[in-house]
Structures are given as structure tokens and as C-alpha cells.
GROMACS .gro file of C-alpha atoms in nm:
model
  318
    1MET     CA    1  10.551   0.617  11.834
    2ASN     CA    2  10.366   0.955  11.737
    3PRO     CA    3  10.281   1.129  12.089
    4GLY     CA    4   9.949   1.243  11.943
    5THR     CA    5   9.851   0.895  11.840
    6ALA     CA    6   9.946   0.765  12.153
    7ALA     CA    7   9.748   1.014  12.336
    8VAL     CA    8   9.435   0.926  12.098
    9VAL     CA    9   9.458   0.563  12.189
   10VAL     CA   10   9.512   0.620  12.580
   11THR     CA   11   9.210   0.861  12.573
   12GLY     CA   12   8.990   0.596  12.377
   13SER     CA   13   9.100   0.321  12.597
   14PHE     CA   14   9.023   0.535  12.920
   15PHE     CA   15   8.670   0.638  12.821
   16GLY     CA   16   8.578   0.319  12.656
   17SER     CA   17   8.679   0.107  12.958
   18PHE     CA   18   8.503   0.348  13.199
   19CYS     CA   19   8.179   0.316  12.986
   20ARG     CA   20   8.200  -0.058  12.983
   21ALA     CA   21   8.249  -0.090  13.354
   22ALA     CA   22   7.982   0.151  13.447
   23THR     CA   23   7.726   0.019  13.218
   24GLY     CA   24   7.838  -0.321  13.082
   25PHE     CA   25   7.831  -0.220  12.729
   26GLY     CA   26   8.013   0.015  12.492
   27GLY     CA   27   8.382  -0.023  12.547
   28SER     CA   28   8.461  -0.093  12.183
   29ILE     CA   29   8.203   0.159  12.079
   30ILE     CA   30   8.332   0.462  12.257
   31PHE     CA   31   8.706   0.358  12.161
   32GLU     CA   32   8.620   0.352  11.793
   33LEU     CA   33   8.408   0.690  11.821
   34ILE     CA   34   8.701   0.873  11.960
   35TYR     CA   35   8.941   0.701  11.725
   36ASN     CA   36   8.740   0.769  11.433
   37LEU     CA   37   8.660   1.138  11.524
   38CYS     CA   38   9.049   1.215  11.584
   39GLY     CA   39   9.118   1.060  11.250
   40GLU     CA   40   8.843   1.279  11.067
   41PHE     CA   41   8.982   1.594  11.214
   42HIS     CA   42   9.364   1.478  11.143
   43VAL     CA   43   9.440   1.507  11.532
   44ALA     CA   44   9.736   1.256  11.475
   45PRO     CA   45   9.884   1.059  11.190
   46GLY     CA   46   9.795   0.693  11.137
   47LEU     CA   47   9.437   0.710  11.265
   48ARG     CA   48   9.273   0.638  10.925
   49ASN     CA   49   9.410   0.269  10.936
   50ALA     CA   50   9.106   0.077  10.978
   51LEU     CA   51   9.262  -0.265  11.037
   52ARG     CA   52   9.481  -0.089  11.321
   53MET     CA   53   9.148   0.029  11.480
   54VAL     CA   54   8.987  -0.304  11.488
   55GLU     CA   55   9.297  -0.466  11.625
   56LEU     CA   56   9.347  -0.206  11.912
   57GLY     CA   57   8.989  -0.234  11.974
   58MET     CA   58   9.034  -0.625  12.009
   59VAL     CA   59   9.313  -0.564  12.278
   60LEU     CA   60   9.094  -0.344  12.462
   61GLU     CA   61   8.820  -0.598  12.488
   62MET     CA   62   9.067  -0.856  12.576
   63THR     CA   63   9.159  -0.621  12.860
   64ASN     CA   64   8.820  -0.538  12.970
   65SER     CA   65   8.617  -0.867  12.901
   66PRO     CA   66   8.828  -1.096  13.171
   67LEU     CA   67   8.790  -0.828  13.426
   68MET     CA   68   8.421  -0.756  13.386
   69PHE     CA   69   8.378  -1.138  13.409
   70LEU     CA   70   8.561  -1.143  13.726
   71THR     CA   71   8.316  -0.889  13.893
   72VAL     CA   72   8.056  -1.152  13.833
   73ALA     CA   73   8.232  -1.485  13.831
   74ARG     CA   74   8.095  -1.577  14.182
   75GLN     CA   75   7.724  -1.530  14.064
   76THR     CA   76   7.760  -1.742  13.746
   77SER     CA   77   7.676  -2.050  13.920
   78ARG     CA   78   7.328  -1.942  14.028
   79PHE     CA   79   7.234  -1.880  13.657
   80TRP     CA   80   7.414  -2.160  13.497
   81ARG     CA   81   7.083  -2.259  13.316
   82SER     CA   82   7.036  -1.918  13.169
   83LEU     CA   83   7.386  -1.875  13.081
   84LEU     CA   84   7.355  -2.212  12.906
   85MET     CA   85   7.060  -2.118  12.707
   86LEU     CA   86   7.215  -1.798  12.618
   87SER     CA   87   7.543  -1.964  12.486
   88MET     CA   88   7.417  -2.278  12.344
   89LEU     CA   89   7.365  -2.148  11.991
   90CYS     CA   90   7.641  -1.869  11.992
   91LEU     CA   91   7.894  -2.106  11.844
   92PRO     CA   92   7.664  -2.239  11.557
   93GLY     CA   93   7.561  -1.912  11.504
   94THR     CA   94   7.895  -1.768  11.453
   95MET     CA   95   7.987  -2.079  11.235
   96LEU     CA   96   7.683  -1.997  11.020
   97GLY     CA   97   7.779  -1.632  11.000
   98SER     CA   98   8.136  -1.684  10.916
   99PHE     CA   99   8.006  -1.952  10.634
  100GLY     CA  100   7.791  -1.675  10.497
  101LEU     CA  101   8.074  -1.420  10.522
  102LEU     CA  102   8.292  -1.661  10.305
  103GLN     CA  103   7.992  -1.735  10.045
  104ALA     CA  104   7.945  -1.350  10.007
  105GLN     CA  105   8.310  -1.279   9.940
  106GLU     CA  106   8.222  -1.244   9.565
  107HIS     CA  107   7.905  -1.044   9.652
  108ALA     CA  108   8.069  -0.766   9.845
  109LYS     CA  109   7.815  -0.528   9.758
  110THR     CA  110   7.536  -0.747   9.891
  111LEU     CA  111   7.743  -0.803  10.221
  112ALA     CA  112   7.777  -0.427  10.272
  113ALA     CA  113   7.402  -0.371  10.176
  114LEU     CA  114   7.313  -0.643  10.449
  115ARG     CA  115   7.532  -0.475  10.734
  116MET     CA  116   7.381  -0.117  10.644
  117GLY     CA  117   7.028  -0.263  10.666
  118LEU     CA  118   7.095  -0.429  11.013
  119ASN     CA  119   7.246  -0.125  11.144
  120LEU     CA  120   6.948   0.084  11.014
  121LEU     CA  121   6.705  -0.152  11.185
  122PHE     CA  122   6.905  -0.120  11.511
  123LEU     CA  123   6.915   0.259  11.472
  124LEU     CA  124   6.541   0.276  11.420
  125ILE     CA  125   6.485   0.053  11.716
  126SER     CA  126   6.711   0.277  11.946
  127ILE     CA  127   6.515   0.589  11.838
  128PHE     CA  128   6.181   0.427  11.912
  129LYS     CA  129   6.269   0.289  12.257
  130LEU     CA  130   6.468   0.640  12.366
  131SER     CA  131   6.146   0.828  12.216
  132GLY     CA  132   5.926   0.622  12.469
  133GLU     CA  133   6.182   0.669  12.764
  134VAL     CA  134   6.162   1.053  12.698
  135ARG     CA  135   5.791   1.047  12.696
  136ALA     CA  136   5.788   0.833  13.030
  137HIS     CA  137   6.030   1.076  13.201
  138THR     CA  138   5.853   1.416  13.104
  139LYS     CA  139   5.518   1.250  13.219
  140GLN     CA  140   5.600   1.106  13.570
  141PRO     CA  141   5.988   1.106  13.619
  142GLU     CA  142   5.980   1.081  13.982
  143LYS     CA  143   5.712   0.812  14.016
  144GLU     CA  144   5.896   0.610  13.726
  145VAL     CA  145   6.240   0.598  13.896
  146ALA     CA  146   6.105   0.526  14.242
  147LEU     CA  147   5.912   0.207  14.095
  148LEU     CA  148   6.198   0.085  13.901
  149ASN     CA  149   6.447   0.144  14.190
  150GLU     CA  150   6.214  -0.045  14.426
  151GLY     CA  151   6.144  -0.334  14.185
  152SER     CA  152   6.530  -0.368  14.151
  153LYS     CA  153   6.575  -0.402  14.552
  154VAL     CA  154   6.275  -0.646  14.601
  155GLN     CA  155   6.309  -0.864  14.295
  156GLN     CA  156   6.528  -1.180  14.349
  157ASP     CA  157   6.562  -1.339  13.998
  158ASP     CA  158   6.527  -1.709  13.968
  159ASP     CA  159   6.740  -1.901  13.735
  160LYS     CA  160   6.459  -2.155  13.660
  161THR     CA  161   6.238  -1.880  13.548
  162ILE     CA  162   6.473  -1.674  13.356
  163CYS     CA  163   6.596  -1.969  13.147
  164ARG     CA  164   6.249  -2.045  13.024
  165GLU     CA  165   6.283  -1.731  12.815
  166LEU     CA  166   6.306  -1.819  12.432
  167GLY     CA  167   6.470  -1.481  12.392
  168LEU     CA  168   6.790  -1.596  12.535
  169VAL     CA  169   6.840  -1.855  12.271
  170LEU     CA  170   6.760  -1.635  12.007
  171VAL     CA  171   6.984  -1.361  12.113
  172GLY     CA  172   7.274  -1.591  12.169
  173PHE     CA  173   7.237  -1.706  11.816
  174ALA     CA  174   7.171  -1.371  11.663
  175ASP     CA  175   7.484  -1.242  11.837
  176GLY     CA  176   7.672  -1.524  11.724
  177PHE     CA  177   7.548  -1.502  11.360
  178LEU     CA  178   7.624  -1.118  11.324
  179ASN     CA  179   7.953  -1.170  11.499
  180GLY     CA  180   8.073  -1.439  11.228
  181LEU     CA  181   7.901  -1.249  10.929
  182ILE     CA  182   7.978  -0.859  11.005
  183GLY     CA  183   8.167  -0.855  11.322
  184ILE     CA  184   7.881  -0.675  11.528
  185PRO     CA  185   7.755  -0.910  11.813
  186GLY     CA  186   7.631  -0.639  12.073
  187PRO     CA  187   7.305  -0.495  11.914
  188PRO     CA  188   7.072  -0.794  11.970
  189THR     CA  189   7.210  -0.827  12.346
  190MET     CA  190   7.156  -0.443  12.414
  191ILE     CA  191   6.797  -0.460  12.276
  192TYR     CA  192   6.701  -0.770  12.442
  193PHE     CA  193   6.841  -0.669  12.791
  194ALA     CA  194   6.710  -0.282  12.742
  195SER     CA  195   6.360  -0.471  12.709
  196VAL     CA  196   6.391  -0.700  13.004
  197LEU     CA  197   6.503  -0.407  13.231
  198LYS     CA  198   6.218  -0.187  13.111
  199SER     CA  199   5.955  -0.471  13.191
  200GLY     CA  200   6.101  -0.535  13.523
  201ARG     CA  201   6.150  -0.904  13.419
  202MET     CA  202   6.526  -0.898  13.512
  203THR     CA  203   6.734  -0.685  13.761
  204PRO     CA  204   7.038  -0.490  13.663
  205ASP     CA  205   7.274  -0.721  13.879
  206THR     CA  206   7.136  -1.038  13.684
  207CYS     CA  207   7.174  -0.831  13.337
  208MET     CA  208   7.520  -0.776  13.433
  209VAL     CA  209   7.610  -1.150  13.528
  210LEU     CA  210   7.447  -1.276  13.190
  211THR     CA  211   7.595  -1.032  12.961
  212GLN     CA  212   7.975  -0.999  13.122
  213THR     CA  213   7.992  -1.385  13.095
  214PHE     CA  214   7.849  -1.419  12.768
  215PHE     CA  215   8.069  -1.126  12.637
  216LEU     CA  216   8.378  -1.292  12.767
  217LEU     CA  217   8.265  -1.588  12.515
  218THR     CA  218   8.196  -1.361  12.226
  219THR     CA  219   8.523  -1.169  12.276
  220PHE     CA  220   8.758  -1.485  12.281
  221MET     CA  221   8.552  -1.595  11.961
  222ARG     CA  222   8.628  -1.260  11.782
  223GLY     CA  223   8.991  -1.290  11.861
  224ALA     CA  224   9.020  -1.634  11.726
  225ALA     CA  225   8.850  -1.518  11.423
  226LEU     CA  226   9.100  -1.241  11.356
  227GLY     CA  227   9.392  -1.491  11.339
  228SER     CA  228   9.605  -1.741  11.517
  229PRO     CA  229   9.790  -1.684  11.836
  230ALA     CA  230  10.113  -1.672  11.646
  231MET     CA  231   9.982  -1.388  11.434
  232TRP     CA  232   9.869  -1.191  11.756
  233HIS     CA  233  10.201  -1.239  11.906
  234GLU     CA  234  10.387  -1.088  11.629
  235TRP     CA  235  10.148  -0.818  11.580
  236LEU     CA  236  10.189  -0.726  11.941
  237LYS     CA  237  10.551  -0.731  11.918
  238SER     CA  238  10.540  -0.481  11.615
  239GLU     CA  239  10.268  -0.264  11.744
  240PRO     CA  240  10.372  -0.069  12.052
  241LEU     CA  241  10.050   0.130  12.070
  242ALA     CA  242   9.860  -0.185  12.220
  243LEU     CA  243  10.097  -0.164  12.520
  244LEU     CA  244   9.939   0.170  12.603
  245ILE     CA  245   9.583   0.021  12.657
  246PRO     CA  246   9.599  -0.190  12.968
  247VAL     CA  247   9.679   0.069  13.226
  248PRO     CA  248   9.442   0.344  13.143
  249ALA     CA  249   9.180   0.069  13.097
  250LEU     CA  250   9.237  -0.047  13.437
  251VAL     CA  251   9.215   0.297  13.607
  252ALA     CA  252   8.909   0.379  13.396
  253MET     CA  253   8.750   0.041  13.507
  254LYS     CA  254   8.802   0.119  13.863
  255LEU     CA  255   8.634   0.452  13.821
  256GLY     CA  256   8.347   0.290  13.631
  257PHE     CA  257   8.280   0.041  13.907
  258GLU     CA  258   8.237   0.313  14.149
  259LEU     CA  259   7.999   0.506  13.930
  260ARG     CA  260   7.791   0.187  13.885
  261LYS     CA  261   7.707   0.177  14.232
  262TRP     CA  262   7.511   0.498  14.187
  263LEU     CA  263   7.346   0.392  13.848
  264ASP     CA  264   6.977   0.343  13.888
  265PRO     CA  265   6.829   0.102  13.658
  266THR     CA  266   6.646   0.365  13.458
  267LEU     CA  267   6.967   0.536  13.376
  268LEU     CA  268   7.138   0.217  13.296
  269LEU     CA  269   6.846   0.133  13.045
  270ARG     CA  270   6.900   0.467  12.879
  271CYS     CA  271   7.256   0.435  12.855
  272ILE     CA  272   7.246   0.102  12.676
  273LEU     CA  273   7.002   0.254  12.415
  274VAL     CA  274   7.235   0.534  12.358
  275LEU     CA  275   7.513   0.320  12.300
  276LEU     CA  276   7.298   0.131  12.071
  277LEU     CA  277   7.229   0.437  11.867
  278LEU     CA  278   7.600   0.519  11.845
  279SER     CA  279   7.693   0.160  11.736
  280SER     CA  280   7.437   0.171  11.468
  281LEU     CA  281   7.549   0.517  11.316
  282MET     CA  282   7.911   0.395  11.308
  283GLY     CA  283   7.806   0.067  11.152
  284MET     CA  284   7.657   0.266  10.866
  285ASP     CA  285   7.999   0.406  10.777
  286VAL     CA  286   7.901   0.761  10.888
  287PHE     CA  287   8.289   0.826  10.902
  288GLN     CA  288   8.352   0.689  10.558
  289GLY     CA  289   8.109   0.943  10.414
  290SER     CA  290   7.830   0.680  10.291
  291TRP     CA  291   7.514   0.845  10.200
  292LEU     CA  292   7.293   0.634  10.419
  293GLY     CA  293   7.538   0.692  10.722
  294LEU     CA  294   7.513   1.076  10.652
  295GLY     CA  295   7.144   1.057  10.597
  296SER     CA  296   7.093   0.857  10.904
  297LEU     CA  297   7.305   1.096  11.103
  298ALA     CA  298   7.085   1.387  10.967
  299PHE     CA  299   6.776   1.210  11.043
  300THR     CA  300   6.905   1.140  11.410
  301GLY     CA  301   7.021   1.519  11.458
  302LEU     CA  302   6.641   1.608  11.348
  303TRP     CA  303   6.491   1.352  11.586
  304LEU     CA  304   6.694   1.509  11.863
  305LEU     CA  305   6.621   1.855  11.781
  306VAL     CA  306   6.241   1.768  11.776
  307LEU     CA  307   6.268   1.581  12.104
  308LEU     CA  308   6.446   1.866  12.267
  309THR     CA  309   6.194   2.102  12.150
  310LYS     CA  310   5.913   1.901  12.298
  311VAL     CA  311   6.073   1.846  12.631
  312THR     CA  312   6.173   2.227  12.648
  313ARG     CA  313   5.800   2.316  12.574
  314ARG     CA  314   5.666   2.077  12.856
  315ASP     CA  315   5.908   2.209  13.102
  316VAL     CA  316   5.813   2.564  13.025
  317ALA     CA  317   5.439   2.481  13.040
  318GLY     CA  318   5.487   2.297  13.384
   0.00000   0.00000   0.00000
């Protein structure tokens, strides 16, 4: 085992798990981001192996998701209707996505174009929503935070009210479909729960219960899709890097749980949108040098520059 490669895996596991525990999202996103960046800069050998990255990322999710579920398990019975609505079409969606994947094997270019197009859509949505957050913050930041915090303390979510939202069913189906088709189940969930947080239709605690229970389901479905238990057993025996993941992941999750106590709903919302943006860029093969990915990266950099310029001007004028 190369020490440099081991250090990259430990670092990715630590920061990925920290992000997952603090926000409820982004464990695999941060892990793959660190893994890919270190591979591009040749920090250590063996990091250009995409299959290894997927498998190690799956081990990280198998570590994080059950622990995240345990933190909300006592509250799941309060929201059984909403969880049923969220999960009822996930399996059919995954089966339909997997069927589409099998049918598209002979049309690899079409499948790649679909994946790129979906990630471009998610990128534009995240940029649009983050632009709105910046505008709201620069206009009345103190008032905005105070109102959101007050709403999160007073509001008591009712399962019968939440389960009536058709969005839960659509998100469950969309996540399952994308999980089966192109292996990216997270973006629809990020978009939906960012929206309900922003509108005040759901508190952060309720979002955490629903998302972490649902992600436990999608994690095991993804693990099943990657192969049989026998294959996983053989792979884990031959891949010592996987043994390095649980300990730093557990330490990081403990720290992330402590940070979550200090996260207000506004900051949580913005963290989710940033993770969606990162996930979309990585889904467009930025690290593989695709023209669409590099163009999207340049567009995102230009957007950030314009946004920073506007914020700086308002601060100077104020």
C-alpha cells in the first residue's frame, strides 16, 4: 500500500464524512472531489482508477448512511407517511433506470449525452438558486437569518401535511431513476429539500429525518447494483485501502454532528446548493477534460467573479 494513496483516501474519507454529518449531503461528492484532484496533480499513484474511486466511495457511503440513519431513527415513526410517499416509487424508478441503462449499452454516446445534459441542468439550477441567496443576503442579511431561525424553532412539522406533497413521490422516483440509469441519485433530493427549506414548508430537522432514511435505502440499492455480496467480500479482502475508511469517517462524523448544532437553516440551505453545484460539475467529467465540463467550469468561474464583484461594490457603497 502506497503511503501517499492511503493519505488521500483517509483525507477524502474524513472531509467527506464531516460534510455528510454536518449537512446531511455531500459525503461522496467531497470524497470524489479530493480523490480526483489528487489524481490530476499526481499526488500519489493509483488515483486515476475510476472503478477504485467508485468502490471506495461506496464503502464510505456504507459507513456513513447507517450511522446517519441511527441519528434520526427514533423520529422516523413520526413521519412514516412521508417516508412511504418518498420511497414508494424509488424501487420502480431504479428498475426503470437500470432497464434504460441496459437498453442504452449499444448507444453509449446517447447515454453520455443524457448524463451531461442532466448535470448541466442541475448546474444551472444551483447557480440560479445561489444567485437568489446572494441577492437576499446582500439586501437584508440580518432580517433574513432571524426570520428563518424563528420559523425553524416555532414550526412543528405535521406528517399528514407533508405527505400530501406530490413532490415527495416525484423526487423518490427521479432519484431512483437516475440511480439506476447514471448512478447520481442525489441532485433531485438536493433541489427539492433546498426549496422546501427556503419556503419554510419544512424544518431542517424534518428534512434530516426524511433524507437520511431515504439515503439509507438508496445506498443499499446502489451497493446491490454494483455486484453480489460475494464479489464485495472478495474485493474487500484484496483492497486494503477500504480498511482505512471507517476510522477517519467515524471521527469526522462526530465532529460534523457537533458543527450541525450551530448550523442555521440559511447556512444549511446554501451548503446544499454548493454541493449540488460541485456534484454537477464533476458529473460533466471536468477531470476527464470534456469540452462541456471545462466550458461549464469556466462559466461557473465567470459567474463567481461577477457575483463577487457585485457583492464587493455593495459592501463599499454601504
